[in-house]
Amino acid sequence: MSSLLSQHKDRPCLRKSISSDSSPASSAATTRSLRHERLSRLNSSGSGFDGSNNTSTNHAESYFKRRENRLSARKKAEEETANNDYKKMYEKALSTNQRLKSRLETSKQELTVIQDQLQRAQKERPGDSSSDMLEAEKKESWSLKKRISDMEEQLKAKAELKMENQRLKDENGALIRVITKLSK
């Protein structure tokens, strides 16, 4: 019997490491194969009496069934805890999303109100745009006045040049007459 207990003490660690690494479906298959392996070892290591072998097999089977039931109950409890954790996380994320959506909606409403106020303010103050136009017109009229004054100065200079040109023609004609009289 002590040999059976020593075998049982060695095997649960192996089973735990295998079941924690694998999926639940393969875990059940692994558990069954390990139980079958243990039972076959018990059957082969039993004493020569068939009655004692049968009793030890039944005892081992009931032990493994109880243990399997405890482990499955523990797994179910862990899964429920994990599901509750996921549910809590989901509810928390959902409430955060709803809070952010409401803040976004209020921000959008504030934005539309501000845009409306801006449009109304621009419509009420057409003087600003007309003052810009007046300023542009003032600049344009100033440049035009400057051009006009430049043209007037050019006209005066042109008139002076015409008069000087006429004077030079008259002098030239007088000189030509004097030269022609002298040459005769």
Coordinates of N, CA, C and O in Angstrom, one line a residue:
M1 N 0.8 -1.2 0.0 CA 0.0 0.0 0.0 C 0.9 1.3 0.0 O 0.5 2.2 -0.6
S2 N 2.0 1.2 0.7 CA 2.9 2.4 0.8 C 3.5 2.6 -0.6 O 3.8 3.8 -1.0
S3 N 3.7 1.5 -1.4 CA 4.2 1.7 -2.7 C 3.2 2.5 -3.6 O 3.5 3.2 -4.5
L4 N 1.9 2.2 -3.3 CA 0.8 2.9 -4.1 C 0.8 4.3 -3.7 O 0.6 5.2 -4.6
L5 N 0.9 4.7 -2.5 CA 0.9 6.1 -2.0 C 2.1 6.8 -2.6 O 2.0 8.0 -3.0
S6 N 3.2 6.2 -2.6 CA 4.4 6.9 -3.2 C 4.2 7.1 -4.7 O 4.6 8.1 -5.2
Q7 N 3.6 6.2 -5.4 CA 3.3 6.4 -6.8 C 2.3 7.5 -7.0 O 2.4 8.3 -7.9
H8 N 1.3 7.6 -6.1 CA 0.3 8.6 -6.2 C 0.9 10.0 -5.9 O 0.5 11.0 -6.5
K9 N 1.8 10.1 -5.0 CA 2.4 11.4 -4.7 C 3.2 11.9 -5.9 O 3.3 13.1 -6.1
D10 N 3.9 11.0 -6.6 CA 4.7 11.4 -7.7 C 3.8 11.9 -8.9 O 4.2 12.8 -9.6
R11 N 2.7 11.2 -9.1 CA 1.9 11.5 -10.3 C 1.1 12.8 -10.3 O 1.0 13.4 -11.4
P12 N 0.5 13.2 -9.2 CA -0.3 14.4 -9.3 C 0.5 15.6 -9.8 O -0.1 16.5 -10.5
C13 N 1.7 15.8 -9.5 CA 2.5 16.9 -10.0 C 2.6 16.8 -11.5 O 2.5 17.9 -12.2
L14 N 2.8 15.6 -12.0 CA 2.9 15.5 -13.4 C 1.6 15.8 -14.1 O 1.6 16.5 -15.1
R15 N 0.5 15.4 -13.5 CA -0.8 15.7 -14.1 C -1.1 17.2 -14.1 O -1.6 17.7 -15.0
K16 N -0.7 17.9 -13.0 CA -1.0 19.3 -12.9 C -0.2 20.0 -14.0 O -0.7 20.9 -14.6
S17 N 1.0 19.7 -14.2 CA 1.8 20.4 -15.2 C 1.3 20.1 -16.6 O 1.3 21.0 -17.4
I18 N 0.8 19.0 -16.8 CA 0.3 18.6 -18.2 C -1.1 19.4 -18.4 O -1.3 20.0 -19.4
S19 N -1.9 19.3 -17.3 CA -3.2 19.9 -17.5 C -3.2 21.5 -17.6 O -4.0 22.1 -18.2
S20 N -2.2 22.1 -16.9 CA -2.1 23.5 -17.0 C -1.6 24.0 -18.4 O -1.9 25.1 -18.8
D21 N -0.9 23.2 -19.1 CA -0.4 23.6 -20.4 C -1.3 23.3 -21.5 O -1.2 23.9 -22.6
S22 N -2.3 22.4 -21.3 CA -3.1 22.0 -22.4 C -4.5 22.6 -22.3 O -4.8 23.2 -21.3
S23 N -5.3 22.5 -23.4 CA -6.6 23.0 -23.4 C -7.6 22.1 -22.6 O -7.2 21.0 -22.3
P24 N -8.8 22.5 -22.2 CA -9.7 21.7 -21.4 C -10.1 20.4 -22.1 O -10.2 19.4 -21.4
A25 N -10.2 20.4 -23.4 CA -10.6 19.2 -24.1 C -9.5 18.2 -24.1 O -9.7 17.0 -23.8
S26 N -8.3 18.6 -24.3 CA -7.2 17.7 -24.3 C -6.8 17.3 -22.8 O -6.3 16.3 -22.6
S27 N -7.2 18.2 -21.9 CA -7.0 17.9 -20.5 C -7.8 16.7 -20.0 O -7.3 15.9 -19.3
A28 N -9.0 16.6 -20.4 CA -9.9 15.5 -20.0 C -9.3 14.2 -20.6 O -9.3 13.2 -20.0
A29 N -8.9 14.3 -21.9 CA -8.3 13.1 -22.5 C -7.0 12.7 -21.8 O -6.8 11.5 -21.6
T30 N -6.2 13.6 -21.4 CA -5.0 13.3 -20.7 C -5.2 12.7 -19.4 O -4.6 11.8 -18.9
T31 N -6.2 13.3 -18.7 CA -6.6 12.8 -17.4 C -7.1 11.3 -17.5 O -6.7 10.5 -16.7
R32 N -7.9 11.0 -18.5 CA -8.3 9.6 -18.6 C -7.2 8.7 -19.0 O -7.1 7.6 -18.4
S33 N -6.3 9.1 -19.8 CA -5.2 8.2 -20.2 C -4.3 8.0 -19.0 O -3.8 6.9 -18.7
L34 N -4.1 9.1 -18.1 CA -3.2 8.9 -16.9 C -3.9 8.0 -15.9 O -3.3 7.1 -15.3
R35 N -5.2 8.1 -15.8 CA -6.0 7.2 -14.9 C -5.9 5.8 -15.4 O -5.6 4.9 -14.6
H36 N -6.0 5.6 -16.6 CA -5.9 4.2 -17.2 C -4.5 3.7 -17.0 O -4.4 2.5 -16.6
E37 N -3.5 4.5 -17.1 CA -2.2 4.1 -16.9 C -1.9 3.7 -15.5 O -1.3 2.7 -15.2
R38 N -2.5 4.5 -14.6 CA -2.3 4.2 -13.1 C -3.0 2.9 -12.8 O -2.5 2.1 -12.0
L39 N -4.2 2.8 -13.3 CA -5.0 1.5 -13.0 C -4.2 0.3 -13.6 O -4.2 -0.7 -12.9
S40 N -3.7 0.4 -14.7 CA -2.9 -0.7 -15.3 C -1.7 -1.0 -14.4 O -1.4 -2.2 -14.2
R41 N -1.1 0.0 -13.9 CA 0.1 -0.2 -13.0 C -0.4 -0.9 -11.7 O 0.3 -1.7 -11.2
L42 N -1.5 -0.4 -11.2 CA -2.0 -1.0 -10.0 C -2.4 -2.5 -10.2 O -2.1 -3.3 -9.3
N43 N -3.0 -2.7 -11.3 CA -3.3 -4.1 -11.6 C -2.1 -5.0 -11.8 O -2.0 -6.1 -11.3
S44 N -1.0 -4.5 -12.4 CA 0.2 -5.2 -12.6 C 1.0 -5.4 -11.3 O 1.7 -6.3 -11.1
S45 N 0.9 -4.4 -10.4 CA 1.8 -4.4 -9.2 C 1.0 -5.0 -8.0 O 1.6 -5.1 -7.0
G46 N -0.2 -5.4 -8.2 CA -1.0 -6.0 -7.1 C -0.4 -7.3 -6.7 O 0.4 -8.0 -7.3
S47 N -0.9 -7.8 -5.5 CA -0.5 -9.1 -5.0 C -1.1 -10.2 -5.8 O -1.9 -10.0 -6.7
G48 N -0.7 -11.4 -5.5 CA -1.2 -12.5 -6.3 C -2.6 -12.9 -6.1 O -3.2 -13.7 -6.8
F49 N -3.3 -12.3 -5.1 CA -4.7 -12.6 -4.8 C -5.6 -11.8 -5.7 O -5.4 -10.6 -5.7
D50 N -6.5 -12.4 -6.3 CA -7.5 -11.7 -7.2 C -8.4 -10.8 -6.4 O -8.8 -9.7 -6.8
G51 N -8.8 -11.2 -5.2 CA -9.7 -10.4 -4.4 C -9.1 -9.2 -3.9 O -9.7 -8.1 -3.9
S52 N -7.9 -9.2 -3.5 CA -7.3 -8.0 -3.0 C -6.9 -7.1 -4.1 O -7.0 -5.9 -4.0
N53 N -6.6 -7.6 -5.3 CA -6.4 -6.8 -6.5 C -7.6 -6.1 -6.9 O -7.6 -4.9 -7.2
N54 N -8.7 -6.8 -6.8 CA -10.0 -6.2 -7.2 C -10.4 -5.0 -6.2 O -10.8 -4.0 -6.6
T55 N -10.1 -5.3 -4.9 CA -10.5 -4.3 -3.9 C -9.6 -3.0 -4.1 O -10.0 -1.9 -4.0
S56 N -8.3 -3.3 -4.3 CA -7.4 -2.2 -4.5 C -7.7 -1.4 -5.8 O -7.6 -0.2 -5.8
T57 N -8.1 -2.1 -6.8 CA -8.5 -1.4 -8.1 C -9.8 -0.6 -7.8 O -9.8 0.6 -8.3
N58 N -10.8 -1.1 -7.1 CA -12.0 -0.3 -6.8 C -11.6 0.9 -6.0 O -12.2 2.0 -6.2
H59 N -10.8 0.6 -5.0 CA -10.3 1.7 -4.1 C -9.6 2.8 -4.9 O -9.9 4.0 -4.8
A60 N -8.7 2.4 -5.8 CA -8.0 3.3 -6.6 C -8.9 4.1 -7.6 O -8.8 5.3 -7.8
E61 N -9.8 3.3 -8.2 CA -10.8 4.0 -9.1 C -11.6 5.0 -8.3 O -11.8 6.1 -8.8
S62 N -12.1 4.7 -7.2 CA -12.9 5.6 -6.4 C -12.1 6.8 -6.0 O -12.5 8.0 -6.0
Y63 N -10.8 6.6 -5.7 CA -9.9 7.7 -5.3 C -9.7 8.6 -6.5 O -9.8 9.8 -6.4
F64 N -9.5 8.0 -7.7 CA -9.2 8.9 -8.9 C -10.5 9.6 -9.3 O -10.5 10.7 -9.7
K65 N -11.7 8.9 -9.1 CA -12.9 9.6 -9.5 C -13.2 10.8 -8.5 O -13.6 11.9 -9.0
R66 N -12.9 10.6 -7.2 CA -13.1 11.7 -6.3 C -12.2 12.8 -6.6 O -12.5 14.0 -6.6
R67 N -10.9 12.4 -6.9 CA -9.9 13.5 -7.2 C -10.3 14.2 -8.5 O -10.2 15.4 -8.6
E68 N -10.7 13.5 -9.5 CA -11.1 14.1 -10.8 C -12.3 15.0 -10.5 O -12.4 16.1 -11.1
N69 N -13.3 14.6 -9.7 CA -14.4 15.4 -9.4 C -14.0 16.7 -8.7 O -14.5 17.8 -9.0
R70 N -13.0 16.6 -7.7 CA -12.5 17.8 -7.0 C -11.8 18.7 -8.0 O -12.1 19.9 -8.0
L71 N -11.0 18.2 -8.9 CA -10.3 19.0 -9.8 C -11.2 19.7 -10.8 O -11.0 20.8 -11.1
S72 N -12.2 18.9 -11.3 CA -13.2 19.5 -12.2 C -14.0 20.6 -11.5 O -14.3 21.7 -12.1
A73 N -14.4 20.4 -10.2 CA -15.1 21.4 -9.5 C -14.2 22.7 -9.3 O -14.7 23.8 -9.4
R74 N -12.9 22.4 -9.0 CA -12.0 23.6 -8.9 C -11.9 24.3 -10.2 O -11.8 25.5 -10.2
K75 N -11.7 23.6 -11.3 CA -11.6 24.2 -12.6 C -12.9 25.0 -12.9 O -12.8 26.1 -13.4
K76 N -14.0 24.5 -12.6 CA -15.3 25.2 -12.9 C -15.3 26.5 -12.0 O -15.7 27.5 -12.5
A77 N -14.9 26.4 -10.8 CA -14.9 27.6 -9.9 C -13.9 28.6 -10.5 O -14.2 29.8 -10.5
E78 N -12.8 28.2 -11.0 CA -11.8 29.1 -11.5 C -12.3 29.7 -12.8 O -12.2 30.9 -13.1
E79 N -13.0 28.9 -13.6 CA -13.6 29.4 -14.9 C -14.7 30.5 -14.6 O -14.8 31.5 -15.2
E80 N -15.5 30.2 -13.5 CA -16.6 31.1 -13.2 C -16.0 32.4 -12.6 O -16.4 33.5 -13.0
T81 N -14.9 32.3 -11.9 CA -14.2 33.5 -11.4 C -13.7 34.3 -12.5 O -13.8 35.5 -12.6
A82 N -13.0 33.5 -13.5 CA -12.5 34.2 -14.7 C -13.6 34.9 -15.5 O -13.4 36.0 -16.0
N83 N -14.7 34.2 -15.6 CA -15.9 34.7 -16.4 C -16.4 36.0 -15.7 O -16.8 36.9 -16.3
N84 N -16.5 35.9 -14.3 CA -16.9 37.1 -13.6 C -15.9 38.2 -13.7 O -16.4 39.4 -13.9
D85 N -14.6 37.9 -13.7 CA -13.6 39.0 -14.0 C -13.8 39.6 -15.4 O -13.8 40.8 -15.5
Y86 N -14.0 38.7 -16.4 CA -14.3 39.2 -17.7 C -15.5 40.1 -17.8 O -15.6 41.1 -18.4
K87 N -16.5 39.6 -17.1 CA -17.8 40.3 -17.0 C -17.6 41.7 -16.4 O -18.1 42.7 -16.9
K88 N -16.9 41.7 -15.3 CA -16.6 43.0 -14.6 C -15.8 43.9 -15.5 O -16.1 45.1 -15.6
M89 N -14.8 43.3 -16.2 CA -14.0 44.2 -17.1 C -14.9 44.7 -18.3 O -14.7 45.8 -18.7
Y90 N -15.7 43.8 -18.8 CA -16.6 44.2 -19.9 C -17.6 45.3 -19.4 O -17.7 46.3 -20.1
E91 N -18.2 45.2 -18.3 CA -19.1 46.2 -17.7 C -18.3 47.5 -17.5 O -18.9 48.6 -17.8
K92 N -17.1 47.4 -17.0 CA -16.3 48.6 -16.8 C -16.0 49.3 -18.1 O -16.1 50.5 -18.2
A93 N -15.6 48.5 -19.1 CA -15.3 49.1 -20.4 C -16.5 49.7 -21.0 O -16.5 50.8 -21.7
L94 N -17.7 49.0 -20.9 CA -18.9 49.5 -21.4 C -19.3 50.8 -20.8 O -19.7 51.8 -21.5
S95 N -19.2 50.9 -19.5 CA -19.5 52.2 -18.8 C -18.6 53.3 -19.2 O -19.0 54.5 -19.4
T96 N -17.3 53.0 -19.4 CA -16.3 54.0 -19.8 C -16.7 54.5 -21.2 O -16.6 55.7 -21.5
N97 N -17.0 53.5 -22.1 CA -17.4 53.9 -23.5 C -18.6 54.8 -23.5 O -18.7 55.8 -24.2
Q98 N -19.6 54.5 -22.7 CA -20.8 55.3 -22.6 C -20.5 56.7 -22.1 O -21.0 57.7 -22.6
R99 N -19.6 56.8 -21.1 CA -19.3 58.1 -20.5 C -18.5 58.9 -21.6 O -18.8 60.1 -21.8
L100 N -17.6 58.3 -22.3 CA -16.9 59.0 -23.4 C -17.8 59.4 -24.5 O -17.6 60.5 -25.1
K101 N -18.8 58.5 -24.8 CA -19.7 58.9 -25.9 C -20.5 60.1 -25.5 O -20.8 61.0 -26.3
S102 N -21.0 60.2 -24.2 CA -21.7 61.3 -23.8 C -20.9 62.6 -23.8 O -21.4 63.7 -24.2
R103 N -19.6 62.5 -23.4 CA -18.7 63.6 -23.5 C -18.5 64.1 -24.9 O -18.5 65.3 -25.2
L104 N -18.4 63.2 -25.8 CA -18.2 63.5 -27.2 C -19.4 64.2 -27.7 O -19.3 65.2 -28.5
E105 N -20.6 63.8 -27.4 CA -21.9 64.4 -27.8 C -22.0 65.8 -27.3 O -22.3 66.7 -28.0
T106 N -21.6 66.0 -26.0 CA -21.7 67.4 -25.5 C -20.7 68.3 -26.2 O -21.0 69.4 -26.5
S107 N -19.5 67.7 -26.5 CA -18.5 68.5 -27.2 C -19.0 68.9 -28.6 O -18.7 70.0 -29.0
K108 N -19.6 68.0 -29.3 CA -20.1 68.3 -30.6 C -21.2 69.4 -30.5 O -21.3 70.3 -31.4
Q109 N -22.1 69.3 -29.5 CA -23.1 70.3 -29.4 C -22.5 71.7 -29.1 O -22.9 72.7 -29.6
E110 N -21.5 71.7 -28.2 CA -20.8 73.0 -27.9 C -20.2 73.5 -29.2 O -20.2 74.7 -29.4
L111 N -19.6 72.7 -30.0 CA -19.0 73.1 -31.2 C -20.0 73.7 -32.2 O -19.7 74.8 -32.7
T112 N -21.1 73.1 -32.3 CA -22.1 73.7 -33.2 C -22.6 75.0 -32.7 O -22.9 76.0 -33.5
V113 N -22.8 75.1 -31.4 CA -23.3 76.4 -30.8 C -22.2 77.5 -31.1 O -22.5 78.6 -31.5
I114 N -21.0 77.2 -30.9 CA -19.9 78.2 -31.1 C -19.8 78.6 -32.6 O -19.6 79.7 -32.9
Q115 N -20.0 77.6 -33.5 CA -19.9 77.9 -34.9 C -21.1 78.8 -35.3 O -20.9 79.8 -36.1
D116 N -22.3 78.6 -34.7 CA -23.4 79.4 -35.0 C -23.2 80.8 -34.5 O -23.5 81.8 -35.2
Q117 N -22.6 81.0 -33.3 CA -22.3 82.3 -32.7 C -21.3 83.0 -33.6 O -21.4 84.2 -33.8
L118 N -20.3 82.3 -34.1 CA -19.3 82.9 -35.0 C -19.9 83.4 -36.3 O -19.7 84.5 -36.7
Q119 N -20.8 82.6 -36.9 CA -21.5 83.0 -38.1 C -22.3 84.3 -37.9 O -22.4 85.2 -38.7
R120 N -23.1 84.3 -36.7 CA -23.9 85.4 -36.4 C -23.0 86.7 -36.2 O -23.4 87.8 -36.7
A121 N -21.9 86.5 -35.6 CA -21.1 87.7 -35.3 C -20.5 88.2 -36.6 O -20.3 89.4 -36.8
Q122 N -20.2 87.3 -37.6 CA -19.6 87.8 -38.8 C -20.7 88.4 -39.7 O -20.4 89.4 -40.4
K123 N -22.0 88.0 -39.6 CA -23.0 88.6 -40.3 C -23.4 90.0 -39.7 O -23.7 90.9 -40.5
E124 N -23.3 90.2 -38.4 CA -23.6 91.4 -37.8 C -22.6 92.5 -38.0 O -22.9 93.7 -38.0
R125 N -21.3 92.1 -38.4 CA -20.3 93.1 -38.5 C -19.8 93.2 -40.0 O -18.7 92.8 -40.3
P126 N -20.7 93.7 -40.9 CA -20.2 93.8 -42.3 C -19.2 94.9 -42.5 O -18.5 95.0 -43.4
G127 N -19.2 95.8 -41.5 CA -18.2 97.0 -41.5 C -16.8 96.5 -41.6 O -15.9 97.2 -42.1
D128 N -16.5 95.4 -41.0 CA -15.1 94.9 -41.0 C -14.7 94.6 -42.4 O -13.6 95.0 -42.8
S129 N -15.6 93.9 -43.1 CA -15.2 93.5 -44.5 C -15.2 94.8 -45.4 O -14.4 95.0 -46.3
S130 N -16.2 95.7 -45.1 CA -16.3 96.9 -45.9 C -15.1 97.9 -45.6 O -14.6 98.6 -46.4
S131 N -14.7 97.8 -44.3 CA -13.5 98.6 -43.9 C -12.3 98.1 -44.6 O -11.4 98.9 -45.0
D132 N -12.2 96.8 -44.8 CA -11.1 96.2 -45.5 C -11.2 96.7 -47.0 O -10.1 97.0 -47.6
M133 N -12.4 96.7 -47.5 CA -12.6 97.2 -48.9 C -12.2 98.7 -49.0 O -11.6 99.2 -50.0
L134 N -12.6 99.5 -48.0 CA -12.3 100.9 -48.0 C -10.8 101.1 -47.9 O -10.3 102.0 -48.6
E135 N -10.2 100.4 -47.1 CA -8.7 100.5 -47.0 C -8.1 100.2 -48.4 O -7.1 100.9 -48.8
A136 N -8.5 99.1 -49.0 CA -8.0 98.8 -50.3 C -8.3 99.9 -51.3 O -7.4 100.2 -52.2
E137 N -9.5 100.5 -51.3 CA -9.8 101.6 -52.2 C -9.0 102.8 -51.9 O -8.6 103.5 -52.8
K138 N -8.7 103.0 -50.6 CA -7.8 104.2 -50.3 C -6.4 104.0 -50.9 O -5.9 104.9 -51.4
K139 N -5.9 102.8 -50.7 CA -4.6 102.5 -51.3 C -4.6 102.7 -52.8 O -3.7 103.3 -53.4
E140 N -5.7 102.2 -53.4 CA -5.8 102.3 -54.9 C -5.9 103.8 -55.3 O -5.2 104.2 -56.3
S141 N -6.7 104.5 -54.6 CA -6.9 106.0 -55.0 C -5.6 106.7 -54.7 O -5.2 107.6 -55.5
W142 N -4.8 106.4 -53.7 CA -3.5 107.0 -53.4 C -2.6 106.7 -54.5 O -1.9 107.6 -55.0
S143 N -2.5 105.5 -55.0 CA -1.6 105.1 -56.1 C -2.0 105.8 -57.4 O -1.2 106.3 -58.2
L144 N -3.4 105.9 -57.6 CA -3.9 106.6 -58.8 C -3.5 108.1 -58.7 O -3.1 108.7 -59.8
K145 N -3.7 108.7 -57.6 CA -3.3 110.2 -57.5 C -1.8 110.4 -57.7 O -1.4 111.3 -58.4
K146 N -1.0 109.4 -57.2 CA 0.4 109.5 -57.4 C 0.7 109.4 -58.9 O 1.6 110.2 -59.5
R147 N 0.1 108.5 -59.6 CA 0.3 108.4 -61.1 C -0.1 109.6 -61.8 O 0.5 110.1 -62.8
I148 N -1.3 110.2 -61.4 CA -1.8 111.4 -62.0 C -0.8 112.6 -61.9 O -0.5 113.3 -62.8
S149 N -0.3 112.7 -60.6 CA 0.7 113.8 -60.4 C 2.0 113.6 -61.2 O 2.6 114.5 -61.8
D150 N 2.4 112.3 -61.3 CA 3.6 112.0 -62.2 C 3.3 112.3 -63.6 O 4.2 112.9 -64.3
M151 N 2.1 112.0 -64.1 CA 1.8 112.3 -65.5 C 1.7 113.9 -65.7 O 2.1 114.3 -66.8
E152 N 1.2 114.6 -64.8 CA 1.1 116.0 -64.9 C 2.5 116.6 -65.0 O 2.8 117.5 -65.8
E153 N 3.4 116.1 -64.2 CA 4.8 116.6 -64.3 C 5.4 116.2 -65.6 O 6.1 117.1 -66.2
Q154 N 5.1 115.1 -66.1 CA 5.6 114.7 -67.4 C 5.0 115.6 -68.5 O 5.7 116.0 -69.5
L155 N 3.7 116.0 -68.4 CA 3.1 116.9 -69.4 C 3.8 118.3 -69.3 O 4.0 118.9 -70.4
K156 N 4.0 118.7 -68.2 CA 4.7 120.0 -68.0 C 6.1 120.0 -68.7 O 6.5 120.9 -69.4
A157 N 6.8 118.8 -68.4 CA 8.1 118.7 -69.0 C 8.0 118.6 -70.5 O 8.9 119.2 -71.2
K158 N 7.0 117.9 -71.0 CA 6.8 117.8 -72.4 C 6.5 119.2 -73.1 O 7.0 119.5 -74.1
A159 N 5.7 119.9 -72.4 CA 5.3 121.3 -72.9 C 6.6 122.1 -72.9 O 6.8 122.9 -73.9
E160 N 7.4 122.1 -71.9 CA 8.6 122.8 -71.9 C 9.6 122.4 -73.0 O 10.2 123.2 -73.7
L161 N 9.6 121.1 -73.2 CA 10.5 120.5 -74.3 C 9.9 121.0 -75.7 O 10.7 121.3 -76.5
K162 N 8.6 121.0 -75.8 CA 8.1 121.5 -77.1 C 8.4 123.0 -77.3 O 8.8 123.4 -78.4
M163 N 8.3 123.8 -76.3 CA 8.7 125.2 -76.4 C 10.1 125.4 -76.7 O 10.5 126.2 -77.6
E164 N 11.0 124.6 -76.1 CA 12.4 124.7 -76.3 C 12.7 124.2 -77.7 O 13.6 124.8 -78.4
N165 N 12.0 123.2 -78.1 CA 12.2 122.6 -79.5 C 11.8 123.7 -80.5 O 12.5 123.9 -81.5
Q166 N 10.7 124.3 -80.3 CA 10.3 125.4 -81.2 C 11.3 126.5 -81.3 O 11.6 127.1 -82.3
R167 N 11.8 126.9 -80.1 CA 12.8 128.0 -80.1 C 14.0 127.6 -80.8 O 14.6 128.4 -81.6
L168 N 14.5 126.3 -80.7 CA 15.6 125.8 -81.4 C 15.4 125.8 -82.9 O 16.3 126.1 -83.7
K169 N 14.2 125.5 -83.3 CA 13.9 125.5 -84.7 C 13.9 126.9 -85.3 O 14.4 127.1 -86.4
D170 N 13.4 127.8 -84.5 CA 13.4 129.2 -84.9 C 14.8 129.7 -85.1 O 15.2 130.4 -86.0
E171 N 15.6 129.4 -84.1 CA 17.0 129.8 -84.1 C 17.7 129.2 -85.3 O 18.5 129.8 -86.0
N172 N 17.4 127.9 -85.5 CA 18.0 127.2 -86.7 C 17.6 127.8 -88.0 O 18.5 128.0 -88.9
G173 N 16.4 128.2 -88.1 CA 15.9 128.9 -89.3 C 16.6 130.2 -89.5 O 17.0 130.6 -90.6
A174 N 16.8 131.0 -88.4 CA 17.4 132.3 -88.5 C 18.9 132.1 -88.9 O 19.4 132.9 -89.7
L175 N 19.5 131.1 -88.4 CA 20.9 130.8 -88.7 C 21.0 130.4 -90.2 O 22.0 130.8 -90.9
I176 N 20.1 129.6 -90.6 CA 20.1 129.2 -92.0 C 20.0 130.5 -92.9 O 20.7 130.6 -93.9
R177 N 19.1 131.4 -92.6 CA 18.9 132.6 -93.4 C 20.2 133.5 -93.4 O 20.6 134.0 -94.4
V178 N 20.8 133.6 -92.2 CA 22.0 134.4 -92.1 C 23.1 133.7 -93.0 O 23.8 134.4 -93.7
I179 N 23.2 132.5 -92.9 CA 24.3 131.8 -93.7 C 24.0 131.9 -95.1 O 24.9 132.1 -96.0
T180 N 22.8 131.8 -95.5 CA 22.4 132.0 -97.0 C 22.7 133.4 -97.4 O 23.2 133.7 -98.6
K181 N 22.4 134.4 -96.6 CA 22.7 135.8 -97.0 C 24.2 136.0 -97.1 O 24.7 136.8 -98.0
L182 N 24.9 135.5 -96.2 CA 26.4 135.6 -96.2 C 27.0 134.9 -97.4 O 28.0 135.3 -98.0
S183 N 26.4 133.8 -97.7 CA 27.0 133.0 -98.8 C 26.6 133.6 -100.2 O 27.3 133.4 -101.2
K184 N 25.8 134.6 -100.3 CA 25.4 135.2 -101.6 C 26.3 136.3 -101.9 O 27.0 136.8 -102.2

